[in-house]
Amino acid sequence: MMGPKQEAQAALFYEFSLEDHIPPDHLLRAIDRFTDLSCIRAHLSDFYSHTGRPSIDPELMIRMLLVGYCFGIRSERRLCEEIHLNLGYRWFCKLDLSDPIPDHSTFSKNRHGRFRDSDLFRHLFEAVVARCMAEGLVGGEIFATDASIIQADANKQYSAPKADWDAAQIDPAVVPRAVQEYLETLDDAAFGAASEVTPKFTSFSDPASQWTGALKGPAFFAYSTNYLIDTDHAIILDVEASRAIRQAEVGATRTMLTRTRDRFDLSPDRLAADTAYGSGNMLGWLVDQDIEPHVPVIDRSDRKDGTFSNLDFSYDPATDEYTCPGGNPLKKYWRKMRTARTGVSKDGIKRYYASKTNCSTCALKEQCVPNKDARIVSRHVHEAARDKARQIAKTDAYADASRRRKKVEMLFAHLKKIMRLDRLRLRGPNGAKDEFLLAATAQNLRKLAKLRPMGPAMA
């Protein structure tokens, strides 16, 4: 028999508890156990006025932002609507059914004001990292690093070549916030000072973003998000925003390793990375920091014409000379210098020269230098570190580190596919930093929820 038609019945009184309507295995229940925001009010106290109308609780705004990044809700206007409707989101944000939802414009005002002035998002990220360490999820022995390109909120139609862009008169007092930030980062190692190469186009709306075709498709404006992870459980130990070029990404890794050591007293035994981090300067810096570089060496010494490569020449550190396969020496200088010289050029290269006489009478000349009078061998100032990296690459530990390095790529795939951060909403270097820090914080919280599930008693 067909039942009666269902109609909503108005009631004078309701007994309703949000706690009873959130499933025990809901992701937000697990994340809430690790979301301790009690220190936020103390951290922000100096950035609020002690008089006037009370402002919106900063903990509420942070919880709302975490919901957005954990569930891939990119629009803050839509985020407010979802929290208004979703019981689980309300519960996580400590809102009752009758509590109003803050207006979406509140996020912008606080993000560009007290949140940024206090470096709140960095403080929040590091608090979650500390919790991961307390839960035993950070081994501290093998780290991995990599960068991923994220499209900026800019397009080619509103851009110009750098020369034309500089021709315009820029008044920092009236330009948009993203342009002000660009002017402030011209000497920053992660942005303006990362490279002297001028990009083909510069965006008017976000000039700090990099015009790049690195993905082998149509070029676009972008930033790079740089991750430093502990490879035991893929916990993100640090994150840094930079230009989408190799020099800036390598510099960001140095910054992250130094900051992780200073903030958490963590310095890895080994660092795994791809070939982009295999320059002599980077390898030398790692060795100086007592970190084993499990990194492929950028090596252009191999020859395709069948002649001897630089690796076929033996080096003697005692005499600072090379010996060729024919047994003849190669020296930086064949005459005694009145003033001592290092022989190091501006690009960090030392060059060793063979004697023309020795080369002309050598039986191996056609295999060594068939088209010139004498052979020249180049040696990087950090060649000892490069040699160490080459030796490490032959070990089983290197193969293990290479497998672990793929965990960084998995995090980037999760960032773009699940959390939907494939294009930035905020402009300027600070906007990129805010988005990358919040996304990394959400990823670490989700990792905590997965690896430290709720027990039966807590459910």
Short mmCIF file of C-alpha atoms in Angstrom, two decimals:
data_model
loop_
_atom_site.label_atom_id
_atom_site.label_comp_id
_atom_site.label_asym_id
_atom_site.label_seq_id
_atom_site.Cartn_x
_atom_site.Cartn_y
_atom_site.Cartn_z
CA MET A 1 0.00 0.00 0.00
CA MET A 2 1.27 3.43 -0.90
CA GLY A 3 2.17 5.43 2.18
CA PRO A 4 1.03 8.95 2.93
CA LYS A 5 2.60 11.87 1.16
CA GLN A 6 5.64 13.21 3.01
CA GLU A 7 5.27 16.81 4.05
CA ALA A 8 7.51 18.92 6.25
CA GLN A 9 5.94 19.49 9.61
CA ALA A 10 6.80 22.64 11.47
CA ALA A 11 7.73 22.03 15.09
CA LEU A 12 7.97 24.44 17.95
CA PHE A 13 11.04 22.79 19.46
CA TYR A 14 13.91 20.74 18.03
CA GLU A 15 16.51 18.63 19.76
CA PHE A 16 19.41 18.50 17.34
CA SER A 17 23.12 17.79 17.86
CA LEU A 18 25.68 18.18 15.10
CA GLU A 19 27.91 15.71 16.93
CA ASP A 20 25.38 12.93 16.38
CA HIS A 21 25.20 13.51 12.63
CA ILE A 22 28.91 13.35 11.74
CA PRO A 23 30.00 9.79 10.83
CA PRO A 24 32.73 8.35 13.08
CA ASP A 25 34.99 7.72 10.07
CA HIS A 26 34.52 11.14 8.47
CA LEU A 27 37.79 12.72 7.29
CA LEU A 28 37.14 15.91 9.24
CA ARG A 29 36.81 13.97 12.50
CA ALA A 30 40.27 12.51 11.98
CA ILE A 31 41.76 15.86 10.93
CA ASP A 32 40.17 17.70 13.86
CA ARG A 33 42.25 15.65 16.32
CA PHE A 34 45.41 17.19 14.87
CA THR A 35 44.12 20.72 14.31
CA ASP A 36 45.27 22.57 17.40
CA LEU A 37 44.74 26.27 16.75
CA SER A 38 44.88 27.40 20.37
CA CYS A 39 48.12 29.28 19.73
CA ILE A 40 46.68 31.38 16.90
CA ARG A 41 45.06 34.02 19.09
CA ALA A 42 48.30 34.60 21.01
CA HIS A 43 50.27 34.72 17.75
CA LEU A 44 47.92 37.35 16.29
CA SER A 45 47.28 39.41 19.43
CA ASP A 46 49.70 42.20 18.44
CA PHE A 47 47.99 42.59 15.05
CA TYR A 48 44.53 43.40 16.44
CA SER A 49 43.38 46.66 17.97
CA HIS A 50 42.46 46.54 21.66
CA THR A 51 39.51 48.87 21.11
CA GLY A 52 36.51 48.91 18.80
CA ARG A 53 34.08 46.22 17.67
CA PRO A 54 35.24 42.59 18.10
CA SER A 55 36.39 40.96 14.88
CA ILE A 56 35.63 37.50 13.53
CA ASP A 57 37.47 34.72 15.34
CA PRO A 58 40.69 34.01 13.35
CA GLU A 59 40.48 30.31 14.29
CA LEU A 60 37.13 30.13 12.48
CA MET A 61 38.63 31.58 9.30
CA ILE A 62 41.59 29.20 9.42
CA ARG A 63 39.27 26.21 9.87
CA MET A 64 37.18 27.37 6.94
CA LEU A 65 40.27 27.71 4.74
CA LEU A 66 41.45 24.24 5.75
CA VAL A 67 38.09 22.82 4.72
CA GLY A 68 38.43 24.51 1.33
CA TYR A 69 41.93 23.18 0.68
CA CYS A 70 41.23 19.69 2.05
CA PHE A 71 38.20 19.23 -0.21
CA GLY A 72 39.33 21.18 -3.26
CA ILE A 73 36.87 24.08 -2.87
CA ARG A 74 38.80 26.78 -4.67
CA SER A 75 36.31 29.66 -4.54
CA GLU A 76 35.93 31.37 -1.17
CA ARG A 77 32.44 32.53 -2.12
CA ARG A 78 31.48 28.92 -2.78
CA LEU A 79 33.31 27.82 0.38
CA CYS A 80 31.04 30.02 2.48
CA GLU A 81 27.99 28.53 0.75
CA GLU A 82 29.21 24.96 1.31
CA ILE A 83 29.90 25.54 4.99
CA HIS A 84 26.45 27.09 5.33
CA LEU A 85 24.85 23.90 3.96
CA ASN A 86 27.19 21.06 5.00
CA LEU A 87 26.79 19.74 8.55
CA GLY A 88 30.27 18.20 8.60
CA TYR A 89 31.89 21.49 7.59
CA ARG A 90 29.90 23.34 10.25
CA TRP A 91 30.98 20.84 12.88
CA PHE A 92 34.67 21.19 11.97
CA CYS A 93 34.38 24.99 12.05
CA LYS A 94 32.74 24.86 15.52
CA LEU A 95 29.57 26.48 14.18
CA ASP A 96 26.09 25.70 15.44
CA LEU A 97 23.07 25.59 13.12
CA SER A 98 22.09 29.11 14.05
CA ASP A 99 25.61 30.64 13.76
CA PRO A 100 26.12 32.96 10.75
CA ILE A 101 28.83 32.29 8.18
CA PRO A 102 31.43 35.07 7.66
CA ASP A 103 31.26 36.90 4.34
CA HIS A 104 33.76 35.76 1.73
CA SER A 105 35.29 39.26 1.57
CA THR A 106 36.52 38.79 5.17
CA PHE A 107 39.14 36.31 3.96
CA SER A 108 40.66 38.80 1.54
CA LYS A 109 40.83 41.58 4.12
CA ASN A 110 42.58 39.39 6.68
CA ARG A 111 44.84 37.59 4.20
CA HIS A 112 46.27 40.83 2.84
CA GLY A 113 46.45 42.34 6.32
CA ARG A 114 47.14 40.76 9.66
CA PHE A 115 47.49 37.18 8.41
CA ARG A 116 50.29 38.13 6.05
CA ASP A 117 51.94 40.63 8.39
CA SER A 118 52.14 37.96 11.10
CA ASP A 119 53.26 35.19 8.71
CA LEU A 120 50.37 33.16 10.10
CA PHE A 121 50.23 30.54 7.36
CA ARG A 122 53.93 29.71 7.83
CA HIS A 123 53.30 29.47 11.59
CA LEU A 124 50.33 27.15 11.00
CA PHE A 125 52.25 24.94 8.57
CA GLU A 126 55.18 24.53 10.96
CA ALA A 127 52.83 23.71 13.85
CA VAL A 128 51.41 20.81 11.80
CA VAL A 129 54.94 19.64 10.88
CA ALA A 130 55.83 19.64 14.58
CA ARG A 131 52.75 17.50 15.24
CA CYS A 132 53.85 15.05 12.53
CA MET A 133 57.23 14.80 14.24
CA ALA A 134 55.56 14.23 17.61
CA GLU A 135 53.52 11.40 16.07
CA GLY A 136 56.72 9.69 14.91
CA LEU A 137 56.10 10.19 11.18
CA VAL A 138 59.41 11.94 10.43
CA GLY A 139 62.56 9.81 10.29
CA GLY A 140 64.94 12.66 9.50
CA GLU A 141 67.40 10.53 7.51
CA ILE A 142 66.39 10.64 3.84
CA PHE A 143 64.81 13.78 2.38
CA ALA A 144 63.65 14.38 -1.17
CA THR A 145 62.96 17.58 -3.03
CA ASP A 146 61.29 18.62 -6.26
CA ALA A 147 59.29 21.44 -7.82
CA SER A 148 56.03 21.56 -9.73
CA ILE A 149 54.76 24.30 -12.02
CA ILE A 150 51.41 25.86 -11.11
CA GLN A 151 49.68 28.17 -13.57
CA ALA A 152 49.34 31.78 -12.42
CA ASP A 153 46.20 33.89 -12.66
CA ALA A 154 47.52 35.74 -15.70
CA ASN A 155 47.26 35.41 -19.47
CA LYS A 156 49.26 36.44 -22.51
CA GLN A 157 46.65 38.91 -23.78
CA TYR A 158 47.44 41.20 -20.85
CA SER A 159 51.23 41.12 -21.12
CA ALA A 160 54.12 42.59 -23.09
CA PRO A 161 57.83 42.02 -23.74
CA LYS A 162 59.95 43.11 -20.77
CA ALA A 163 61.43 46.09 -22.63
CA ASP A 164 57.97 47.52 -23.36
CA TRP A 165 56.79 46.78 -19.83
CA ASP A 166 59.71 48.65 -18.29
CA ALA A 167 59.06 51.64 -20.55
CA ALA A 168 55.88 52.41 -18.63
CA GLN A 169 56.20 54.75 -15.68
CA ILE A 170 55.47 52.71 -12.53
CA ASP A 171 54.30 54.51 -9.43
CA PRO A 172 54.46 51.99 -6.53
CA ALA A 173 51.86 54.00 -4.65
CA VAL A 174 49.07 53.41 -7.17
CA VAL A 175 49.88 50.08 -8.84
CA PRO A 176 48.01 46.88 -7.86
CA ARG A 177 49.23 44.79 -4.95
CA ALA A 178 50.79 42.11 -7.20
CA VAL A 179 52.92 44.75 -8.95
CA GLN A 180 54.06 46.17 -5.61
CA GLU A 181 55.15 42.70 -4.53
CA TYR A 182 57.00 42.23 -7.80
CA LEU A 183 58.98 45.42 -7.20
CA GLU A 184 59.77 44.27 -3.65
CA THR A 185 61.16 40.91 -4.85
CA LEU A 186 63.46 42.13 -7.62
CA ASP A 187 66.47 41.27 -5.40
CA ASP A 188 64.95 38.10 -3.96
CA ALA A 189 66.92 34.93 -4.78
CA ALA A 190 63.69 33.04 -5.49
CA PHE A 191 62.35 35.68 -7.88
CA GLY A 192 64.05 38.68 -9.47
CA ALA A 193 67.64 37.69 -8.65
CA ALA A 194 67.24 34.01 -9.59
CA SER A 195 68.40 34.58 -13.16
CA GLU A 196 69.62 37.39 -15.38
CA VAL A 197 67.76 35.92 -18.36
CA THR A 198 64.88 38.16 -19.40
CA PRO A 199 61.56 36.33 -19.89
CA LYS A 200 59.93 36.67 -23.28
CA PHE A 201 56.76 38.21 -21.83
CA THR A 202 55.87 39.91 -18.57
CA SER A 203 52.32 40.00 -17.26
CA PHE A 204 50.78 43.34 -16.32
CA SER A 205 48.52 41.74 -13.68
CA ASP A 206 51.17 39.48 -12.10
CA PRO A 207 54.67 40.49 -13.28
CA ALA A 208 56.49 38.17 -10.83
CA SER A 209 55.04 35.09 -12.56
CA GLN A 210 57.28 33.37 -15.10
CA TRP A 211 56.45 32.93 -18.78
CA THR A 212 57.38 29.28 -19.32
CA GLY A 213 57.05 26.51 -21.86
CA ALA A 214 58.67 23.90 -19.60
CA LEU A 215 55.75 21.48 -19.95
CA LYS A 216 56.46 21.10 -23.69
CA GLY A 217 53.06 22.53 -24.60
CA PRO A 218 51.68 26.06 -25.04
CA ALA A 219 53.60 28.51 -22.84
CA PHE A 220 51.87 30.23 -19.92
CA PHE A 221 52.57 32.32 -16.82
CA ALA A 222 53.36 30.25 -13.74
CA TYR A 223 55.00 29.89 -10.33
CA SER A 224 56.79 26.86 -8.91
CA THR A 225 55.85 25.22 -5.63
CA ASN A 226 58.91 23.55 -4.09
CA TYR A 227 58.55 20.67 -1.62
CA LEU A 228 61.06 19.21 0.81
CA ILE A 229 59.75 15.93 2.21
CA ASP A 230 60.83 13.22 4.61
CA THR A 231 60.62 10.04 2.57
CA ASP A 232 59.53 7.71 5.40
CA HIS A 233 55.87 8.78 5.19
CA ALA A 234 56.01 11.63 2.62
CA ILE A 235 55.52 14.34 5.24
CA ILE A 236 56.12 17.80 3.75
CA LEU A 237 58.77 19.44 5.92
CA ASP A 238 58.92 22.73 4.03
CA VAL A 239 57.41 24.47 1.04
CA GLU A 240 58.64 27.49 -0.90
CA ALA A 241 57.24 29.54 -3.77
CA SER A 242 59.60 30.61 -6.56
CA ARG A 243 59.82 31.51 -10.22
CA ALA A 244 59.27 28.60 -12.56
CA ILE A 245 62.92 28.27 -13.60
CA ARG A 246 65.60 25.79 -12.55
CA GLN A 247 67.90 28.31 -10.85
CA ALA A 248 65.12 29.54 -8.57
CA GLU A 249 64.01 25.99 -7.74
CA VAL A 250 67.54 24.94 -6.78
CA GLY A 251 67.89 28.04 -4.61
CA ALA A 252 64.56 27.26 -2.96
CA THR A 253 65.89 23.83 -1.93
CA ARG A 254 68.82 25.45 -0.16
CA THR A 255 66.44 27.79 1.62
CA MET A 256 64.18 24.92 2.71
CA LEU A 257 67.04 22.73 3.98
CA THR A 258 68.49 25.63 5.97
CA ARG A 259 65.10 26.61 7.41
CA THR A 260 64.25 23.01 8.35
CA ARG A 261 67.54 22.71 10.20
CA ASP A 262 67.00 26.00 12.02
CA ARG A 263 63.33 25.45 12.93
CA PHE A 264 63.26 21.72 13.69
CA ASP A 265 66.93 20.78 14.13
CA LEU A 266 66.55 18.34 11.23
CA SER A 267 69.34 17.75 8.74
CA PRO A 268 69.17 14.67 6.50
CA ASP A 269 71.90 12.13 5.89
CA ARG A 270 70.83 11.90 2.25
CA LEU A 271 68.95 14.10 -0.20
CA ALA A 272 67.25 12.60 -3.26
CA ALA A 273 66.48 14.83 -6.25
CA ASP A 274 66.38 14.73 -10.04
CA THR A 275 68.96 15.95 -12.53
CA ALA A 276 67.85 19.59 -12.27
CA TYR A 277 69.59 19.70 -8.87
CA GLY A 278 72.81 18.07 -10.12
CA SER A 279 74.86 21.20 -10.83
CA GLY A 280 78.35 21.46 -9.38
CA ASN A 281 77.44 24.37 -7.11
CA MET A 282 74.45 22.53 -5.63
CA LEU A 283 76.36 19.29 -5.12
CA GLY A 284 79.23 21.18 -3.52
CA TRP A 285 76.84 22.95 -1.17
CA LEU A 286 75.25 19.64 -0.13
CA VAL A 287 78.62 18.04 0.58
CA ASP A 288 79.63 21.09 2.64
CA GLN A 289 76.46 20.55 4.68
CA ASP A 290 77.41 16.87 5.28
CA ILE A 291 74.46 15.70 3.16
CA GLU A 292 75.03 12.86 0.72
CA PRO A 293 73.79 13.96 -2.73
CA HIS A 294 71.70 11.16 -4.21
CA VAL A 295 71.32 13.27 -7.32
CA PRO A 296 72.22 12.59 -10.98
CA VAL A 297 75.16 14.76 -12.00
CA ILE A 298 74.67 17.29 -14.79
CA ASP A 299 77.54 16.12 -16.97
CA ARG A 300 78.23 17.31 -20.49
CA SER A 301 81.75 15.88 -20.70
CA ASP A 302 80.77 12.82 -22.76
CA ARG A 303 81.54 13.12 -26.45
CA LYS A 304 79.52 11.66 -29.29
CA ASP A 305 82.35 11.59 -31.83
CA GLY A 306 84.15 8.67 -30.18
CA THR A 307 87.02 10.74 -28.74
CA PHE A 308 88.14 10.59 -25.11
CA SER A 309 85.87 12.27 -22.57
CA ASN A 310 87.09 14.20 -19.55
CA LEU A 311 86.48 11.11 -17.41
CA ASP A 312 89.22 9.28 -19.33
CA PHE A 313 91.78 11.70 -17.85
CA SER A 314 93.05 10.99 -14.32
CA TYR A 315 93.33 13.82 -11.80
CA ASP A 316 96.00 14.10 -9.10
CA PRO A 317 94.88 16.45 -6.28
CA ALA A 318 98.43 16.58 -4.85
CA THR A 319 99.89 18.20 -7.97
CA ASP A 320 96.57 19.67 -9.22
CA GLU A 321 97.22 18.19 -12.65
CA TYR A 322 95.57 15.80 -15.09
CA THR A 323 97.24 12.93 -16.90
CA CYS A 324 95.96 11.95 -20.34
CA PRO A 325 95.49 8.34 -21.56
CA GLY A 326 98.88 8.68 -23.30
CA GLY A 327 100.62 9.47 -20.00
CA ASN A 328 101.26 13.19 -20.62
CA PRO A 329 100.40 15.92 -18.08
CA LEU A 330 97.82 18.71 -18.43
CA LYS A 331 98.43 21.82 -16.34
CA LYS A 332 96.63 25.08 -15.64
CA TYR A 333 99.83 27.02 -16.35
CA TRP A 334 102.96 25.81 -18.13
CA ARG A 335 105.07 28.71 -16.87
CA LYS A 336 105.63 29.99 -13.38
CA MET A 337 103.40 32.95 -12.48
CA ARG A 338 104.80 35.90 -10.57
CA THR A 339 101.46 36.30 -8.78
CA ALA A 340 99.68 33.21 -7.51
CA ARG A 341 96.47 32.48 -9.38
CA THR A 342 93.63 30.10 -8.63
CA GLY A 343 92.85 29.46 -12.27
CA VAL A 344 89.12 29.53 -11.53
CA SER A 345 87.03 31.42 -14.09
CA LYS A 346 83.85 33.36 -13.35
CA ASP A 347 81.74 30.32 -14.16
CA GLY A 348 83.54 28.23 -11.51
CA ILE A 349 85.61 26.23 -14.03
CA LYS A 350 89.32 25.44 -13.97
CA ARG A 351 90.90 24.57 -17.32
CA TYR A 352 93.92 22.33 -17.78
CA TYR A 353 96.00 22.52 -20.97
CA ALA A 354 98.10 19.88 -22.66
CA SER A 355 101.39 20.72 -24.35
CA LYS A 356 101.18 21.14 -28.11
CA THR A 357 104.46 19.28 -28.43
CA ASN A 358 103.15 16.31 -26.47
CA CYS A 359 99.89 16.20 -28.43
CA SER A 360 101.56 16.46 -31.83
CA THR A 361 103.74 13.40 -31.17
CA CYS A 362 101.12 11.34 -29.29
CA ALA A 363 99.89 8.16 -30.94
CA LEU A 364 96.41 8.70 -29.45
CA LYS A 365 95.91 12.19 -30.89
CA GLU A 366 93.18 11.12 -33.33
CA GLN A 367 91.22 9.59 -30.44
CA CYS A 368 91.79 12.60 -28.21
CA VAL A 369 91.90 15.88 -30.10
CA PRO A 370 91.82 15.30 -33.88
CA ASN A 371 90.84 18.83 -34.89
CA LYS A 372 92.98 20.97 -32.56
CA ASP A 373 96.62 21.32 -31.65
CA ALA A 374 96.24 20.45 -27.96
CA ARG A 375 93.62 19.04 -25.57
CA ILE A 376 91.90 21.13 -22.89
CA VAL A 377 90.17 19.51 -19.91
CA SER A 378 87.69 21.49 -17.80
CA ARG A 379 87.20 20.80 -14.11
CA HIS A 380 84.49 22.35 -11.95
CA VAL A 381 85.59 23.92 -8.68
CA HIS A 382 83.25 21.42 -6.99
CA GLU A 383 84.41 18.45 -9.06
CA ALA A 384 85.19 16.48 -5.91
CA ALA A 385 81.50 16.70 -4.94
CA ARG A 386 80.50 15.71 -8.48
CA ASP A 387 82.80 12.67 -8.24
CA LYS A 388 81.23 11.75 -4.92
CA ALA A 389 77.75 11.94 -6.45
CA ARG A 390 78.90 9.72 -9.34
CA GLN A 391 80.17 7.10 -6.89
CA ILE A 392 76.93 7.24 -4.87
CA ALA A 393 74.94 6.67 -8.07
CA LYS A 394 76.48 3.17 -8.32
CA THR A 395 75.17 2.05 -4.90
CA ASP A 396 71.99 0.28 -3.79
CA ALA A 397 71.27 3.21 -1.46
CA TYR A 398 71.00 5.47 -4.51
CA ALA A 399 68.44 3.15 -6.12
CA ASP A 400 66.45 3.17 -2.88
CA ALA A 401 66.57 6.98 -2.66
CA SER A 402 65.45 7.25 -6.30
CA ARG A 403 62.37 5.15 -5.53
CA ARG A 404 61.61 7.25 -2.48
CA ARG A 405 61.90 10.45 -4.53
CA LYS A 406 58.78 9.50 -6.46
CA LYS A 407 56.75 10.27 -3.33
CA VAL A 408 57.24 13.97 -4.07
CA GLU A 409 55.71 13.52 -7.52
CA MET A 410 52.77 11.69 -5.95
CA LEU A 411 52.18 14.65 -3.65
CA PHE A 412 52.13 17.01 -6.63
CA ALA A 413 49.66 14.75 -8.43
CA HIS A 414 47.43 14.80 -5.34
CA LEU A 415 47.81 18.58 -5.14
CA LYS A 416 46.57 19.10 -8.69
CA LYS A 417 44.04 16.29 -9.16
CA ILE A 418 42.42 15.95 -5.73
CA MET A 419 42.94 19.38 -4.20
CA ARG A 420 42.51 21.05 -7.61
CA LEU A 421 45.41 23.45 -7.20
CA ASP A 422 46.42 23.47 -10.86
CA ARG A 423 45.90 27.23 -11.19
CA LEU A 424 46.39 29.94 -8.58
CA ARG A 425 43.56 32.22 -7.50
CA LEU A 426 45.79 34.77 -5.76
CA ARG A 427 48.31 36.98 -7.52
CA GLY A 428 51.82 38.03 -6.63
CA PRO A 429 54.61 36.20 -4.76
CA ASN A 430 52.77 36.49 -1.44
CA GLY A 431 49.58 35.10 -2.94
CA ALA A 432 51.52 32.10 -4.26
CA LYS A 433 53.17 31.58 -0.86
CA ASP A 434 49.80 31.67 0.93
CA GLU A 435 48.21 29.13 -1.39
CA PHE A 436 51.19 26.77 -1.35
CA LEU A 437 51.50 26.88 2.45
CA LEU A 438 47.81 26.21 3.02
CA ALA A 439 47.78 23.37 0.48
CA ALA A 440 50.84 21.73 2.07
CA THR A 441 49.26 22.11 5.52
CA ALA A 442 46.10 20.38 4.30
CA GLN A 443 48.14 17.57 2.74
CA ASN A 444 50.01 16.94 5.99
CA LEU A 445 46.75 16.93 7.96
CA ARG A 446 45.24 14.41 5.56
CA LYS A 447 48.38 12.29 5.92
CA LEU A 448 48.07 12.41 9.72
CA ALA A 449 44.43 11.36 9.48
CA LYS A 450 45.38 8.42 7.26
CA LEU A 451 48.38 7.16 9.21
CA ARG A 452 46.98 7.77 12.68
CA PRO A 453 43.35 6.61 12.33
CA MET A 454 40.81 6.97 15.11
CA GLY A 455 40.51 4.02 17.48
CA PRO A 456 37.22 2.38 18.51
CA ALA A 457 37.17 4.29 21.79
CA MET A 458 37.45 7.63 20.04
CA ALA A 459 34.82 6.79 17.45
#
